Coordinates of C-alpha atoms and ligand atoms in Angstrom, one line a residue:
M1 CA -29.2 1.1 -28.0
K2 CA -26.5 3.5 -26.7
T3 CA -25.3 2.7 -22.9
A4 CA -25.2 5.2 -20.3
P5 CA -22.2 6.4 -19.5
L6 CA -20.9 5.9 -15.9
H7 CA -20.3 9.0 -14.0
C8 CA -18.4 8.0 -10.2
I9 CA -18.9 10.7 -7.6
V10 CA -16.7 9.9 -4.8
L11 CA -17.3 11.7 -1.1
A12 CA -14.2 12.1 0.0
A13 CA -15.0 15.8 1.9
G14 CA -15.1 14.2 5.7
Q15 CA -12.2 15.3 8.2
G16 CA -12.1 12.1 9.7
T17 CA -11.7 13.2 13.2
R18 CA -11.6 10.0 14.9
M19 CA -8.4 8.9 12.9
K20 CA -6.6 11.7 14.8
S21 CA -4.2 12.1 12.3
A22 CA -2.8 15.6 10.5
L23 CA -3.6 13.3 7.5
P24 CA -7.1 13.4 5.4
K25 CA -9.0 10.4 6.3
V26 CA -9.1 8.9 2.8
L27 CA -5.3 9.4 2.5
H28 CA -4.7 6.8 5.1
P29 CA -3.2 3.5 3.9
V30 CA -4.5 0.1 3.1
A31 CA -2.0 -2.0 2.0
G32 CA 0.2 1.1 1.3
R33 CA -2.0 2.7 -0.4
P34 CA -4.6 5.4 0.4
M35 CA -8.3 4.4 0.9
L36 CA -9.1 6.9 -1.9
A37 CA -7.1 4.3 -4.4
H38 CA -8.7 1.5 -3.9
V39 CA -11.9 3.5 -4.0
L40 CA -10.7 4.9 -8.1
D41 CA -9.6 1.4 -8.9
A42 CA -12.9 0.2 -8.7
A43 CA -14.1 3.3 -10.7
R44 CA -11.5 2.4 -13.3
A45 CA -12.6 -1.0 -13.1
L46 CA -16.0 -0.4 -14.1
S47 CA -14.5 1.5 -17.4
A48 CA -16.1 4.9 -15.4
A49 CA -16.6 7.8 -17.8
A50 CA -15.7 10.2 -15.6
V51 CA -14.7 9.9 -11.6
H52 CA -15.7 13.0 -10.0
V53 CA -13.9 13.4 -5.9
V54 CA -15.8 15.9 -3.9
H55 CA -12.9 16.9 -1.5
G56 CA -13.3 19.2 1.4
H57 CA -10.8 18.8 4.6
G58 CA -7.4 18.6 3.3
G59 CA -8.4 18.7 0.2
D60 CA -4.8 20.4 -1.0
Q61 CA -3.2 16.8 0.3
V62 CA -5.7 14.7 -1.6
R63 CA -4.9 16.6 -4.8
A64 CA -1.0 16.5 -4.2
W65 CA -1.5 12.7 -3.2
F66 CA -3.2 12.5 -6.7
E67 CA -1.0 14.6 -9.0
A68 CA 2.0 12.5 -7.5
S69 CA 0.3 9.2 -8.0
R70 CA 0.4 9.7 -11.6
R71 CA -2.6 7.5 -11.8
P72 CA -3.7 7.3 -15.4
D73 CA -7.3 7.9 -14.5
A74 CA -8.8 11.6 -15.0
V75 CA -10.4 12.8 -11.8
R76 CA -12.8 15.8 -11.6
W77 CA -12.8 18.0 -8.5
A78 CA -15.6 19.4 -6.7
H79 CA -15.6 21.2 -3.6
Q80 CA -17.3 21.2 -0.8
A81 CA -16.3 23.9 1.4
E82 CA -18.7 23.0 4.2
Q83 CA -20.0 19.7 5.3
K84 CA -23.6 19.7 5.0
G85 CA -24.9 16.4 4.6
T86 CA -23.9 13.6 1.7
A87 CA -27.1 14.8 -0.7
H88 CA -25.1 18.5 -0.6
A89 CA -22.0 16.6 -1.1
V90 CA -23.3 14.9 -4.2
Q91 CA -24.7 18.1 -5.2
Q92 CA -21.3 19.7 -5.6
A93 CA -20.1 17.1 -8.4
M94 CA -23.4 17.1 -10.0
P95 CA -23.1 20.2 -12.5
A96 CA -20.7 18.1 -14.4
V97 CA -22.5 15.4 -14.6
P98 CA -25.2 15.0 -18.0
D99 CA -28.5 14.2 -17.5
D100 CA -27.8 10.8 -19.9
A101 CA -25.5 9.1 -17.4
I102 CA -26.0 6.8 -14.8
V103 CA -24.1 8.1 -11.0
L104 CA -22.9 5.9 -9.0
V105 CA -22.1 7.2 -5.5
M106 CA -19.5 5.8 -3.7
Y107 CA -17.4 6.6 -0.6
G108 CA -13.7 7.3 -0.2
D109 CA -13.3 5.6 3.1
V110 CA -14.8 2.4 2.1
P111 CA -11.4 0.8 0.8
L112 CA -12.8 -3.2 -0.2
I113 CA -16.0 -2.1 -1.9
S114 CA -15.3 -4.6 -5.0
A115 CA -16.2 -3.5 -8.6
Q116 CA -18.1 -6.8 -9.2
T117 CA -20.7 -5.9 -6.4
L118 CA -20.7 -2.2 -8.0
A119 CA -21.2 -3.7 -11.3
Q120 CA -24.7 -5.6 -10.4
L121 CA -25.8 -1.9 -8.3
I122 CA -25.2 -0.3 -11.6
D123 CA -27.2 -2.7 -13.6
A124 CA -29.9 -2.3 -11.4
A125 CA -30.0 1.3 -11.7
R126 CA -30.4 1.8 -15.5
R127 CA -33.9 2.8 -14.8
T128 CA -34.6 3.6 -11.4
L129 CA -32.8 4.2 -7.6
A130 CA -30.7 1.6 -6.6
V131 CA -28.8 0.9 -3.2
L132 CA -26.3 -1.3 -1.6
T133 CA -27.3 -3.1 1.5
V134 CA -26.1 -5.3 3.8
E135 CA -27.4 -7.0 7.0
L136 CA -25.2 -6.7 10.0
D137 CA -26.0 -8.2 13.1
D138 CA -25.3 -5.0 14.7
P139 CA -26.5 -2.5 12.8
T140 CA -25.6 0.5 15.3
G141 CA -24.7 4.0 13.6
Y142 CA -26.0 3.0 10.0
G143 CA -29.3 4.3 8.2
R144 CA -31.8 1.5 8.2
I145 CA -33.5 0.3 5.6
L146 CA -37.6 0.6 5.5
R147 CA -40.0 -2.1 3.6
D148 CA -43.7 -2.1 3.2
R149 CA -45.8 -5.2 4.0
R150 CA -44.7 -6.2 0.5
H151 CA -41.3 -6.0 1.1
R152 CA -40.9 -3.1 -0.8
V153 CA -37.9 -0.2 -0.2
S154 CA -40.1 2.5 1.3
G155 CA -37.9 4.8 2.4
I156 CA -34.0 4.9 4.8
V157 CA -34.2 6.3 8.5
E158 CA -30.5 7.4 9.8
E159 CA -30.4 6.1 13.4
K160 CA -30.5 9.3 15.0
D161 CA -33.8 10.0 13.6
A162 CA -35.4 6.1 14.2
N163 CA -37.6 4.8 16.5
A164 CA -37.1 1.6 18.7
R165 CA -38.8 -0.3 16.4
Q166 CA -36.9 0.9 13.5
R167 CA -33.1 0.7 15.6
R168 CA -33.7 -3.0 15.4
I169 CA -34.1 -3.5 11.7
R170 CA -30.8 -5.3 10.7
E171 CA -30.6 -4.3 6.9
V172 CA -28.6 -1.1 6.8
N173 CA -27.6 1.1 3.6
T174 CA -23.8 1.5 3.0
G175 CA -24.1 4.4 1.5
F176 CA -23.7 3.2 -2.2
V177 CA -26.4 4.1 -4.4
A178 CA -26.7 4.4 -8.3
A179 CA -29.5 6.3 -10.0
P180 CA -29.9 7.5 -13.8
A181 CA -28.6 11.3 -13.1
K182 CA -31.7 13.2 -14.4
R183 CA -33.8 11.7 -12.0
L184 CA -31.2 12.4 -9.0
R185 CA -30.4 15.5 -9.9
G186 CA -34.1 16.5 -9.5
W187 CA -34.5 14.7 -6.1
L188 CA -31.2 16.0 -4.9
K189 CA -32.8 19.9 -5.4
E190 CA -35.9 18.4 -3.1
V191 CA -34.1 17.3 0.0
R192 CA -34.4 19.4 2.8
N193 CA -32.6 19.4 6.3
D194 CA -35.2 19.0 9.2
N195 CA -33.7 16.0 10.7
A196 CA -31.5 15.6 13.6
K197 CA -28.5 16.2 12.2
G198 CA -29.7 19.4 10.5
E199 CA -27.8 18.0 7.5
Y200 CA -29.0 17.0 3.5
Y201 CA -29.5 13.4 3.6
L202 CA -28.9 11.8 0.2
T203 CA -31.1 8.8 1.8
D204 CA -34.1 11.2 1.7
I205 CA -33.8 10.2 -2.3
V206 CA -35.4 7.1 -1.3
A207 CA -38.8 8.4 -0.1
L208 CA -38.9 10.7 -3.4
A209 CA -38.1 7.7 -5.7
V210 CA -40.8 5.8 -4.4
R211 CA -42.8 8.8 -4.1
D212 CA -42.2 9.1 -8.0
K213 CA -43.7 4.9 -7.9
L214 CA -40.6 3.9 -8.9
E215 CA -39.6 0.5 -7.3
V216 CA -36.3 1.2 -5.4
A217 CA -33.9 -1.7 -6.3
T218 CA -31.5 -3.7 -3.5
I219 CA -28.4 -5.0 -3.9
T220 CA -26.9 -7.1 -1.1
A221 CA -23.2 -6.6 -0.8
A222 CA -21.6 -10.4 -0.3
S223 CA -20.1 -9.5 3.0
A224 CA -19.8 -6.6 5.5
E225 CA -16.4 -6.6 5.5
E226 CA -16.4 -5.1 2.0
V227 CA -18.9 -2.0 2.7
E228 CA -17.1 -1.4 5.9
G229 CA -16.6 2.4 6.4
I230 CA -13.3 3.2 8.0
N231 CA -13.6 6.0 10.7
D232 CA -10.7 5.0 13.2
R233 CA -7.9 3.3 13.1
I234 CA -9.2 0.5 14.7
Q235 CA -11.6 0.1 11.7
L236 CA -8.1 0.6 9.9
A237 CA -6.2 -1.9 10.7
R238 CA -8.8 -4.3 11.0
A239 CA -9.4 -3.7 6.8
E240 CA -5.8 -4.0 6.5
R241 CA -5.7 -7.5 7.8
V242 CA -9.0 -8.6 5.7
Y243 CA -7.4 -7.2 2.7
Q244 CA -4.2 -9.3 3.4
R245 CA -5.6 -12.3 4.3
R246 CA -7.6 -12.2 0.8
Q247 CA -4.6 -11.3 -0.6
A248 CA -2.8 -13.7 1.0
T249 CA -5.4 -16.4 0.3
G250 CA -5.1 -15.9 -3.4
L251 CA -1.5 -15.9 -3.4
L252 CA -1.6 -19.2 -1.5
A253 CA -3.8 -20.5 -4.3
A254 CA -1.5 -19.8 -7.0
G255 CA 1.1 -22.1 -5.6
L256 CA 3.0 -19.3 -3.4
S257 CA 4.5 -21.0 -0.3
L258 CA 3.6 -19.0 3.0
A259 CA 4.2 -20.3 6.5
D260 CA 1.8 -18.3 8.0
P261 CA -0.7 -15.8 6.1
E262 CA -1.4 -14.2 9.1
R263 CA 1.8 -12.9 9.4
F264 CA 2.6 -11.8 5.5
D265 CA 2.2 -8.2 4.4
L266 CA 2.6 -7.2 0.7
R267 CA 2.0 -3.4 -0.1
G268 CA 2.5 -3.5 -3.9
T269 CA 2.5 -6.6 -6.1
L270 CA 4.6 -10.1 -6.0
L271 CA 5.3 -11.8 -9.0
H272 CA 6.8 -15.5 -8.2
G273 CA 7.6 -18.8 -9.6
R274 CA 6.9 -22.1 -8.6
D275 CA 7.5 -23.7 -5.2
V276 CA 8.4 -20.0 -3.8
H277 CA 8.6 -20.1 0.1
V278 CA 7.9 -16.6 2.3
D279 CA 8.7 -16.9 6.2
V280 CA 7.0 -15.6 8.9
G281 CA 7.3 -11.9 9.2
C282 CA 8.2 -11.0 5.6
V283 CA 6.9 -7.7 4.7
L284 CA 6.9 -6.9 0.6
E285 CA 6.5 -4.1 -0.7
G286 CA 6.6 -1.6 -4.2
R287 CA 7.0 -4.6 -7.2
V288 CA 8.8 -7.8 -5.9
E289 CA 9.8 -10.4 -8.5
L290 CA 10.8 -14.0 -6.9
G291 CA 12.3 -16.6 -9.3
D292 CA 11.9 -20.2 -8.7
G293 CA 12.3 -22.1 -5.6
V294 CA 13.7 -18.8 -3.8
R295 CA 13.3 -18.9 -0.2
I296 CA 12.8 -15.8 2.2
G297 CA 13.6 -16.2 5.6
P298 CA 11.6 -14.7 8.6
H299 CA 11.3 -11.0 9.0
C300 CA 12.6 -10.1 6.1
V301 CA 12.0 -6.4 4.1
L302 CA 12.0 -6.3 0.4
R303 CA 11.2 -3.3 -1.6
D304 CA 11.3 -3.3 -5.2
V305 CA 13.2 -6.4 -5.7
I306 CA 14.1 -8.8 -8.2
L307 CA 15.8 -12.4 -7.1
G308 CA 16.4 -15.2 -9.6
A309 CA 15.6 -19.0 -9.6
G310 CA 17.1 -20.7 -5.9
T311 CA 18.2 -17.5 -4.3
I312 CA 17.7 -17.7 -0.5
V313 CA 17.6 -14.3 1.5
D314 CA 18.2 -15.3 5.4
A315 CA 16.7 -14.0 8.6
H316 CA 16.3 -10.4 9.5
S317 CA 17.8 -9.5 5.9
V318 CA 16.4 -6.0 4.4
L319 CA 16.5 -5.3 0.6
E320 CA 15.5 -2.4 -1.4
K321 CA 15.8 -1.4 -5.2
A322 CA 18.5 -4.3 -5.9
V323 CA 18.7 -7.4 -8.2
A324 CA 19.9 -10.9 -7.5
G325 CA 20.8 -13.6 -10.3
R326 CA 20.0 -17.1 -9.2
D327 CA 21.2 -19.2 -6.5
C328 CA 22.8 -16.8 -3.9
R329 CA 22.8 -16.4 -0.7
I330 CA 21.8 -13.4 1.2
G331 CA 22.0 -12.9 5.4
P332 CA 21.3 -13.5 7.6
F333 CA 20.9 -9.7 8.8
A334 CA 22.1 -8.3 5.0
R335 CA 21.1 -5.2 3.8
L336 CA 20.9 -4.2 -0.1
R337 CA 20.5 -0.7 -0.7
P338 CA 19.5 0.4 -3.8
D339 CA 21.4 -0.3 -7.1
A340 CA 23.1 -3.2 -5.5
A341 CA 23.3 -5.7 -8.4
L342 CA 24.5 -9.4 -7.9
A343 CA 25.0 -12.1 -10.4
D344 CA 24.5 -15.6 -9.7
D345 CA 25.9 -17.4 -7.3
V346 CA 26.9 -14.7 -4.9
H347 CA 27.0 -14.9 -1.3
V348 CA 26.7 -11.6 1.1
G349 CA 26.5 -12.3 4.7
N350 CA 25.5 -11.3 8.4
F351 CA 26.3 -7.6 8.7
V352 CA 27.6 -6.6 4.9
E353 CA 25.7 -3.4 3.5
I354 CA 26.0 -2.9 -0.4
K355 CA 24.7 0.5 -2.0
K356 CA 25.6 0.7 -6.3
V357 CA 27.6 -1.9 -6.2
R358 CA 27.4 -4.7 -8.9
L359 CA 29.1 -8.0 -8.2
G360 CA 30.2 -10.6 -10.2
R361 CA 29.7 -14.3 -10.1
G362 CA 30.5 -16.4 -7.6
S363 CA 31.7 -13.5 -5.2
K364 CA 31.8 -14.0 -1.8
A365 CA 31.1 -10.7 1.3
N366 CA 30.3 -12.9 4.0
H367 CA 31.2 -11.1 6.8
L368 CA 30.8 -7.1 8.1
A369 CA 31.2 -5.3 5.1
Y370 CA 30.2 -1.9 3.5
L371 CA 30.3 -1.9 -0.1
G372 CA 29.3 1.5 -1.5
D373 CA 29.4 2.5 -5.8
G374 CA 31.6 0.6 -7.4
D375 CA 32.2 -2.5 -9.3
V376 CA 33.4 -6.0 -8.2
G377 CA 34.6 -8.9 -10.6
A378 CA 33.4 -12.8 -10.3
G379 CA 35.1 -14.8 -8.1
V380 CA 36.1 -12.0 -5.8
N381 CA 36.2 -12.6 -1.8
I382 CA 35.9 -9.8 0.0
G383 CA 37.1 -10.4 3.6
A384 CA 35.7 -9.5 7.0
G385 CA 35.4 -5.5 7.6
T386 CA 36.3 -4.7 4.7
I387 CA 34.9 -0.7 3.4
F388 CA 35.0 1.0 0.5
C389 CA 36.1 4.5 1.6
N390 CA 33.7 5.8 -0.9
Y391 CA 32.9 9.5 0.2
D392 CA 35.3 12.4 0.8
G393 CA 32.9 14.4 2.5
A394 CA 32.0 16.2 -0.5
N395 CA 31.8 13.9 -3.4
K396 CA 31.5 10.2 -4.3
H397 CA 33.8 7.8 -5.8
E398 CA 34.4 4.2 -7.6
T399 CA 36.0 1.2 -6.3
I400 CA 36.5 -0.9 -8.9
I401 CA 37.9 -4.2 -7.8
E402 CA 38.6 -7.3 -10.9
D403 CA 38.2 -10.6 -11.3
G404 CA 39.4 -13.1 -8.3
A405 CA 41.0 -10.7 -6.5
F406 CA 41.2 -11.3 -2.5
I407 CA 40.3 -8.7 -0.3
G408 CA 42.0 -9.3 3.6
S409 CA 40.0 -8.7 6.6
D410 CA 39.6 -5.3 7.4
T411 CA 40.7 -3.4 4.1
Q412 CA 39.9 0.2 3.8
L413 CA 39.8 0.9 0.2
V414 CA 39.9 4.5 -0.4
A415 CA 38.2 5.3 -3.7
P416 CA 38.7 5.5 -6.5
V417 CA 41.0 2.9 -6.6
R418 CA 41.3 0.1 -8.7
V419 CA 42.2 -3.4 -7.8
G420 CA 43.8 -5.7 -10.5
R421 CA 42.5 -9.0 -11.8
G422 CA 43.4 -11.6 -9.1
A423 CA 45.5 -9.9 -6.7
T424 CA 45.7 -10.1 -2.9
V425 CA 45.4 -7.2 -0.3
G426 CA 46.3 -8.2 3.3
A427 CA 44.9 -8.0 6.0
G428 CA 44.5 -5.1 7.7
S429 CA 45.5 -2.8 4.5
T430 CA 44.6 0.8 4.1
I431 CA 44.8 1.1 0.5
V432 CA 44.7 4.4 -1.4
R433 CA 46.7 3.7 -4.9
D434 CA 45.6 1.5 -7.5
V435 CA 46.5 -2.3 -6.8
P436 CA 48.1 -4.1 -9.6
A437 CA 46.5 -7.9 -10.9
G438 CA 48.4 -10.4 -9.2
G439 CA 50.7 -10.6 -6.3
L440 CA 50.5 -9.5 -2.7
T441 CA 50.1 -5.8 -1.7
L442 CA 49.8 -5.0 1.7
C443 CA 50.2 -1.7 3.4
R444 CA 50.8 -2.0 7.1
A445 CA 53.0 -1.1 10.0
R446 CA 56.8 -3.2 8.6
E447 CA 57.0 -5.1 12.1
Q448 CA 55.0 -6.8 14.7
K449 CA 57.1 -6.0 17.7
T450 CA 56.4 -8.3 21.3
Y451 CA 57.5 -5.8 24.8
P452 CA 57.8 -9.2 27.1
N453 CA 58.5 -6.9 30.7
W454 CA 54.9 -4.8 29.8
K455 CA 52.6 -4.8 32.9
R456 CA 48.9 -3.9 32.4
P457 CA 48.1 -0.6 34.2
V458 CA 46.3 -2.0 37.4
K459 CA 43.0 -0.2 39.0
K460 CA 44.0 2.5 41.9
Ligands
UD1_1 C1 -24.4 7.8 5.9 C2 -25.8 7.2 5.4 C3 -26.1 6.1 5.9 C4 -25.4 5.0 6.1 C5 -23.8 5.3 6.3 C6 -23.2 3.9 5.7 C7 -26.4 9.5 4.6 C8 -27.3 10.6 5.4 N1 -26.2 8.7 5.6 O1 -24.3 7.7 7.1 O2 -27.2 5.6 6.1 O3 -25.8 4.0 6.5 O4 -23.2 6.2 5.7 O5 -21.7 3.8 6.0 O6 -26.1 10.1 3.6 N2 -19.5 13.5 3.4 C9 -19.0 14.6 2.5 N3 -19.5 15.9 2.5 C10 -20.6 16.1 3.8 C11 -21.1 15.0 4.2 C12 -20.3 13.5 4.1 O7 -18.2 14.5 1.7 O8 -21.2 16.7 3.8 C13 -18.9 12.1 3.0 C14 -18.2 11.7 4.4 O9 -16.6 11.8 4.2 C15 -18.0 10.4 4.3 C16 -19.5 9.7 3.5 O10 -19.4 10.8 3.5 O11 -17.3 9.8 3.6 C17 -20.5 9.6 4.8 O12 -21.0 10.3 5.5 P1 -20.9 10.6 7.2 O13 -21.3 11.5 7.8 O14 -19.6 9.3 7.4 O15 -22.0 9.4 6.9 P2 -22.8 8.4 8.1 O16 -23.5 9.4 9.0 O17 -22.1 7.4 8.3
CA2 CA1 -19.4 6.8 8.3

C-alpha cells in the first residue's frame, strides 16, 4: 500500500507583538538561526512531501530570509491577510493540499520541537485526528484537553472560554495536530467563530472529530521545553539556553571538553578532534573545525574557523574566516580576519591584526601589528609595531616578505613592496621600495643627536 504523503502546514502569520521588534517573530534566532529554520528542519527530517508556510505580518521579510538562506527545501507560501484564528490560518494552505495527504500543523514559533515526537504524532494520525499534548504545572494561557469518564478526548477548551473547573486541567494542547487531509478539510468548513476571541479556532476540530465517532489520539510530548511557544524575549532567551545546554551535553558526550557547559555558545556546527578544550565564555559561529588537542582560552569568538591539531588560542581572541595549521599560538587578544592563513608553528600575539595574509611555517608576529594583504614566508620574525600600509586611500596593495626575513620593530612597509629572503629591516624604518635579500636595510634619520643643555618646559 502506498503511504499517504505528508504535508506540513507551518503557522507563522502572527505579529509577535510581545517581542516588541521590527523583525517578524519567527525570524528571531535561536542559536543564530531563525525559529522558523528550526521548525523547517523538523519538517525536513520527517521527509515531508510539501511544507506550506502561512505568513501574514512581515511576510515579505520572512520570504526574503528564506530566499537568502538558500535552504534546499521547497516551501509553498500561503498568505493570511487578516489573522482570524488558527483554523482560518490552516485553511489558507489547504487548497494546495491533496485529499490523500496527512496534514501536520506546526507553529513557526516553537523552535525546539523534535522530529521524533512529531513522527509519533503522524503515525497516530493515519486514520484519525491526533493531538500533541503536554502536562504543565502551570497551564495558564493554553487550551485544555477535555476527556470523558472513559478518559477519551472529548474536546479542547481555550483558556478564555474555560470555566473554573476546566482551568484546573493540566493537560494542554501544544498546538501541533495531525489528521488525514480530507477529514480536516471537512471539519475546517464547519468551524465557527462564536467564542471569547471571535476567532476560528483550530481546536474546535477536536469536538467535530468526536461527533464523527472518531477516537481522537493524543501523543504526550517528552518535555514541556520541547513544545514551548515563544511569545516574548524572556521565553526566547530561555529557549536559547535549553538549546545550548542540549548541544553542549551532546558535545561533552562526544568527547569535547568544556570548562562550563553553561557558559558555551555554539551558533552553527563544531567538528572537533580528541582532547579539545574550550574555556568559558566562548562563542563559536558558522562552521568551526578544531583538530586534536586544540585549546581555546576564555572569551574567544571563532566564526568559520579551521584550526590544526595542537594549536592554542589564548583569551579574548577573535577569529573570523581564518585557518591555522598545527601547533600555532594565537593570542591573547589576537584578531584574525577573513583569509588570514597560518601555516604550522606560527605565533600571533597580543594586539596583532591579520587580514588576507598567509604566514609561512614558524613565522612570528608577537606584538602589536597590522598585517593586511600579503604573503609572509617561513621563519619570518615581524617586530612589534609593524604595519603593512596596504591601503593608499583608493586601492589595496600587497606586501611580500620572503623566508627568514627579520622586520625590526615599528616598521612601516608601504605596499606594494617586497622584502627579500633573509633580509633584516632595521627598527623604525619606513620602507617604500623593495628590500633586497640578505643584508641590513634601514631608513631613519642618519644620526642620533643629544642636546645636553636642553631644559624641559616648566608650567607657568
Ligand atoms: C493556541 C491554541 C491553544 C494552544 C496554544 C499552544 C487555538 C485556538 N489555540 O493558542 O489551544 O494551547 O496555541 O501554544 O488554536 N496564527 C496564525 N494566524 C492566525 C492566528 C494564529 O498564523 O490567524 C499563528 C500564530 O502566529 C502562532 C500560532 O498560530 O504561531 C498560534 O496562535 P496564537 O494566537 O498564539 O494561539 P494561542 O492563543 O496561543
Ligand atoms: Ca501562542
